[in-house]
PDB file of C-alpha atoms and ligand atoms in Angstrom:
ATOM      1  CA  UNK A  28       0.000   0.000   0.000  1.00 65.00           C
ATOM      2  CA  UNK A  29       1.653   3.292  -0.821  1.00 79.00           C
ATOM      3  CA  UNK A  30       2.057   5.324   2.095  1.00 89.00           C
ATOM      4  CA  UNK A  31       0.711   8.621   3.162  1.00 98.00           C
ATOM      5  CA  UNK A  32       2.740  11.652   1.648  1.00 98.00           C
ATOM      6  CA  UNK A  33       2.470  13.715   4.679  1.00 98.00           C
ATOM      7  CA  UNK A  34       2.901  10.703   7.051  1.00 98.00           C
ATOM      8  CA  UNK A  35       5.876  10.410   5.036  1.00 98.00           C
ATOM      9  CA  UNK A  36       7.133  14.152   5.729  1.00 98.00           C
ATOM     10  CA  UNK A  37       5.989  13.827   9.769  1.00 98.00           C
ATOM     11  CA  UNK A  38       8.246  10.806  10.303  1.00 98.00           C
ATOM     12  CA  UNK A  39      11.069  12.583   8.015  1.00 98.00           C
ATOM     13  CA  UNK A  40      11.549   9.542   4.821  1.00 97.00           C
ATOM     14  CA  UNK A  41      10.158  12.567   2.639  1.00 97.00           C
ATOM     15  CA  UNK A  42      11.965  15.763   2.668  1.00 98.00           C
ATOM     16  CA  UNK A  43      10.375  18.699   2.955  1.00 98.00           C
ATOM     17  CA  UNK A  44      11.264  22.926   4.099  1.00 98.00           C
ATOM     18  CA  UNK A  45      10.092  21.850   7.710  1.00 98.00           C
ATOM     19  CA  UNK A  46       9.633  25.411   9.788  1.00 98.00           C
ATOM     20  CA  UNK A  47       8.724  23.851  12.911  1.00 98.00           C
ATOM     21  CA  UNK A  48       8.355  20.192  14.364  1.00 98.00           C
ATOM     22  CA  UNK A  49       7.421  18.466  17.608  1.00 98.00           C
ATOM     23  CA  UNK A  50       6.126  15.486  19.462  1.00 97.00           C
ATOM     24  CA  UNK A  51       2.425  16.456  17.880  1.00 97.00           C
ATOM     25  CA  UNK A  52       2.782  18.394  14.964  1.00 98.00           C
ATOM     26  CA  UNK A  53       4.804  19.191  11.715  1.00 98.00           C
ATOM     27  CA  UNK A  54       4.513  22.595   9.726  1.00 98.00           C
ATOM     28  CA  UNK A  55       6.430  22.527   6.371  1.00 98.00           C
ATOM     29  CA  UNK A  56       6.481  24.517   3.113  1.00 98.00           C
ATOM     30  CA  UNK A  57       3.741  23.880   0.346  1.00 98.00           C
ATOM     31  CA  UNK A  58       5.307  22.487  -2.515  1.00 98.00           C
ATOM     32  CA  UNK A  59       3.361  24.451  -4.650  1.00 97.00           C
ATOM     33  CA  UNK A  60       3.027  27.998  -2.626  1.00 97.00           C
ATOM     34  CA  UNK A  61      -0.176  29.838  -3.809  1.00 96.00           C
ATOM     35  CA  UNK A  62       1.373  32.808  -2.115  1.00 96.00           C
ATOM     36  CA  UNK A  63       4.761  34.000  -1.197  1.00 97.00           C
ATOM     37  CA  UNK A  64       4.196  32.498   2.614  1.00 97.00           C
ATOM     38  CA  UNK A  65       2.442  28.946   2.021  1.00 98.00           C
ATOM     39  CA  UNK A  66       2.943  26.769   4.687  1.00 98.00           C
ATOM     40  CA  UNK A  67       1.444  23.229   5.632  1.00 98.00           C
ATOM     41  CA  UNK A  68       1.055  22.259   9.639  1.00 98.00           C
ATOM     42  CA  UNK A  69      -0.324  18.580  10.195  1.00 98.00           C
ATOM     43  CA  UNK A  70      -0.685  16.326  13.046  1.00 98.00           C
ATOM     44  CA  UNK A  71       2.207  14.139  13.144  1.00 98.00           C
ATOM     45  CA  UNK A  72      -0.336  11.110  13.665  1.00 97.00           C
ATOM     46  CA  UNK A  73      -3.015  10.193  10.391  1.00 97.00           C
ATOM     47  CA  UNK A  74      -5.846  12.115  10.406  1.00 98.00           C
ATOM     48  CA  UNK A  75      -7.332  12.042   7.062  1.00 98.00           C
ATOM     49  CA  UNK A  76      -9.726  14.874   7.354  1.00 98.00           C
ATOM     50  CA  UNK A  77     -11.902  17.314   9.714  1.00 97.00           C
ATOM     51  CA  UNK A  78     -14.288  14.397   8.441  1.00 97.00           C
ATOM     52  CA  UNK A  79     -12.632  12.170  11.306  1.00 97.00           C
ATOM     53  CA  UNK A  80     -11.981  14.609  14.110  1.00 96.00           C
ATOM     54  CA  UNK A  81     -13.957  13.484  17.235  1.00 95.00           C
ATOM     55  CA  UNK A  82     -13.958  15.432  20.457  1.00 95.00           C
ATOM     56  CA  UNK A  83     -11.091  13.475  21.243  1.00 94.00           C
ATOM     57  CA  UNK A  84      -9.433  15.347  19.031  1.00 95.00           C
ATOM     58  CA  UNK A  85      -9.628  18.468  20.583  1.00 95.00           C
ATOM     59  CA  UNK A  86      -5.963  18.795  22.233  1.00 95.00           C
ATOM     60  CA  UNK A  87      -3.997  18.203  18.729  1.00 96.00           C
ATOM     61  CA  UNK A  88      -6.154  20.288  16.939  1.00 95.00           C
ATOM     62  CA  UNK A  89      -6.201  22.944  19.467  1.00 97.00           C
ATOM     63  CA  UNK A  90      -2.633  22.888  19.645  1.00 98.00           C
ATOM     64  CA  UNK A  91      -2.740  23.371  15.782  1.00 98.00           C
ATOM     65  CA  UNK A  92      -4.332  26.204  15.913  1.00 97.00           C
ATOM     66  CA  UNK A  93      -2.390  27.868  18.997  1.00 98.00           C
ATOM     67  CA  UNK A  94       1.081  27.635  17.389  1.00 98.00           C
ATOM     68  CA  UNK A  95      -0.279  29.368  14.055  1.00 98.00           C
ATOM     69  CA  UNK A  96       0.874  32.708  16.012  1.00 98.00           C
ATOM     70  CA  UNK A  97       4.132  31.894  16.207  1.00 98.00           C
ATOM     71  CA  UNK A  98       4.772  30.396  12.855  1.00 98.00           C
ATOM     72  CA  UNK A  99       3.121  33.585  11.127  1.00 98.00           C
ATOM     73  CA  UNK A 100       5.346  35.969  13.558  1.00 98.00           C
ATOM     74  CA  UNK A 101       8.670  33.811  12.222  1.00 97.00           C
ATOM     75  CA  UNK A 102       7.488  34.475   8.740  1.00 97.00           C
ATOM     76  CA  UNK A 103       6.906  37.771   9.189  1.00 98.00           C
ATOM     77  CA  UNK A 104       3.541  37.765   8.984  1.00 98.00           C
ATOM     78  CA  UNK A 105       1.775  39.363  11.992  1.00 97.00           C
ATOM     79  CA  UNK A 106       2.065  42.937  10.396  1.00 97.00           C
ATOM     80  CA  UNK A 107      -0.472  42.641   7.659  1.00 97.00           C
ATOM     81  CA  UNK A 108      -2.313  39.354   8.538  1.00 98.00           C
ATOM     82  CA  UNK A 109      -2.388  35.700   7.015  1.00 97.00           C
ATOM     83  CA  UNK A 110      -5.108  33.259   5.966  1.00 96.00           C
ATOM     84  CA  UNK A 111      -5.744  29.910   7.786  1.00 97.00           C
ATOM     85  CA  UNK A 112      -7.797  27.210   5.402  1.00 97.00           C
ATOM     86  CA  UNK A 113      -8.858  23.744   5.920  1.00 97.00           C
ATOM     87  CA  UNK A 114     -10.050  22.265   2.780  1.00 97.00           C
ATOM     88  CA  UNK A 115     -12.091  18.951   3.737  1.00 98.00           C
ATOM     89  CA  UNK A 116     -13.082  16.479   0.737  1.00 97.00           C
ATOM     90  CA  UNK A 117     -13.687  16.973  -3.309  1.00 96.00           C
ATOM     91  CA  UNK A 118     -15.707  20.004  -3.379  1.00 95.00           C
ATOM     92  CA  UNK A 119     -13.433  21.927  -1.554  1.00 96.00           C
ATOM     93  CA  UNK A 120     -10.316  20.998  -3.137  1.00 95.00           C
ATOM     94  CA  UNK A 121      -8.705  18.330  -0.198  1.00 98.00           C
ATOM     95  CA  UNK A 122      -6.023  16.767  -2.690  1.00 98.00           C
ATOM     96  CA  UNK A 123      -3.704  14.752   0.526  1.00 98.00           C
ATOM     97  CA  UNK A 124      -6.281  12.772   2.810  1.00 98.00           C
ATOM     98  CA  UNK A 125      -3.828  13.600   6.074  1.00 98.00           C
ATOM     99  CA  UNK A 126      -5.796  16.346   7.863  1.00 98.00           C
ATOM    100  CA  UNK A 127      -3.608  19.746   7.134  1.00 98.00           C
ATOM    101  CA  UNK A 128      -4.161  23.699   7.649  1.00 98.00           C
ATOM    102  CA  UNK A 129      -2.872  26.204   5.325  1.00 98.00           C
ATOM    103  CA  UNK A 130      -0.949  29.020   6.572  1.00 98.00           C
ATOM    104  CA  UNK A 131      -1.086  31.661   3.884  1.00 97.00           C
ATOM    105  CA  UNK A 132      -0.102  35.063   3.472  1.00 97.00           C
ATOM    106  CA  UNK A 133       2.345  37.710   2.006  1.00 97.00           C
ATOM    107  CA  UNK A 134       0.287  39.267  -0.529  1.00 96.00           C
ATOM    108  CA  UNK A 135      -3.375  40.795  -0.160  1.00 94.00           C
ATOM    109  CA  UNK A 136      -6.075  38.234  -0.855  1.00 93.00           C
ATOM    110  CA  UNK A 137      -9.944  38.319  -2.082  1.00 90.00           C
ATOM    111  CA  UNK A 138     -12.503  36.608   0.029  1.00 82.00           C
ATOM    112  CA  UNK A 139     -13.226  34.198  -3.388  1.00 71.00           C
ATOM    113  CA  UNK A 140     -13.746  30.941  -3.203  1.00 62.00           C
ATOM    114  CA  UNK A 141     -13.796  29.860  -6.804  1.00 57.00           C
TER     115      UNK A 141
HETATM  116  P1  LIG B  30      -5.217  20.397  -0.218  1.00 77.62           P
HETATM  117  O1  LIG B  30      -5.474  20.718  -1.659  1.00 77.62           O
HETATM  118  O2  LIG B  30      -5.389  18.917   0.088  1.00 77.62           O
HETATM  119  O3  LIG B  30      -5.964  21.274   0.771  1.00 77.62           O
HETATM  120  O4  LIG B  30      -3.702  20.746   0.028  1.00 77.62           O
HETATM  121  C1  LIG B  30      -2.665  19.856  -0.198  1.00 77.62           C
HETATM  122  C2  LIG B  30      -1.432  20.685  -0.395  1.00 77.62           C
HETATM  123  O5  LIG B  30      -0.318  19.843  -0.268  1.00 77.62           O
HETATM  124  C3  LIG B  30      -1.347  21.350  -1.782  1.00 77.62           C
HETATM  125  O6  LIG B  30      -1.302  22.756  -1.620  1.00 77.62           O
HETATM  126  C4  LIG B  30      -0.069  20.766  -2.372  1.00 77.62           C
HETATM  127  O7  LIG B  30       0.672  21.715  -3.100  1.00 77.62           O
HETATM  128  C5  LIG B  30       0.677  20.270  -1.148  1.00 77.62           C
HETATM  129  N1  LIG B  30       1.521  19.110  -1.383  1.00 77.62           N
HETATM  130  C6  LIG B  30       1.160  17.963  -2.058  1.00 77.62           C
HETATM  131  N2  LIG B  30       2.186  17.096  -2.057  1.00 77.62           N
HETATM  132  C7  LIG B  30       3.209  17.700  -1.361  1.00 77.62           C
HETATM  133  C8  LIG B  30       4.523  17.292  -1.026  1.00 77.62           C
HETATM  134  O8  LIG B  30       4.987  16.184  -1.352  1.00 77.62           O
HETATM  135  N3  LIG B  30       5.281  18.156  -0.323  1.00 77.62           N
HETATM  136  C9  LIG B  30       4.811  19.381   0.074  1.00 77.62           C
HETATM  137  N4  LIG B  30       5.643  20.177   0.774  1.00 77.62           N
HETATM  138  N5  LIG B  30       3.568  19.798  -0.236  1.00 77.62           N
HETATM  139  C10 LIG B  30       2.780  18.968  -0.935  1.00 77.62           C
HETATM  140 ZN1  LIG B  31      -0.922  10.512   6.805  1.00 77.62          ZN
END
């Protein structure tokens, strides 16, 4: 069974521009940045999609969420802002089933969703 790309970044037998990493998450540059800051954090453990979180999840995706700060100070963006997006499933655009935020920002962006 082929594995997991982002499994594959998390446990470090893909490379990738990792930005931070710990016991619960990984945060790593998109390979194709939509922006000029695009980066990736996901739970070091599978989670294919908001589709599976249970309230159980609420610690790792919590902690998520509270070290978006400090990734978007490092990149320099807390002076004009950033997006966070969580695409879940084919209509929004999910392409990697491992549950992943976007961390975008660096230019000024539209409210579309195409
Ligand atoms: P999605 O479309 O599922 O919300 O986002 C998946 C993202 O993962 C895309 O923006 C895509 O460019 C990125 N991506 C896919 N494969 C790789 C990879 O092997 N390495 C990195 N760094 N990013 C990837
Ligand atoms: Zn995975």
């Amino acid at each position: 069974m082929e594995e997991c790309i982002f499994c594959s970044i998390a446990s470090g037998r893909q490379p990738a521009r990792i930005v931070h990493q710990d016991d619960l998450v990984t945060a790593f540059w998109d390979i194709r940045p939509v922006a000029p800051t695009h980066i990736l954090i996901i739970p070091n453990i599978h989670i294919a999609s908001m589709l599976s979180l249970s309230p159980n999840h609420q610690d790792i995706l919590g902690y998520m969420l509270s070290i978006v700060p400090a990734i978007a100070c490092d990149q320099g963006l807390d002076k004009n802002g950033f997006r966070v997006v969580i695409n879940t499933g084919p209509d929004a655009g999910q392409t990697v089933d491992h549950l992943h935020l976007h961390l975008i920002g660096g230019r000024r962006m539209s409210f579309g969703f195409e």
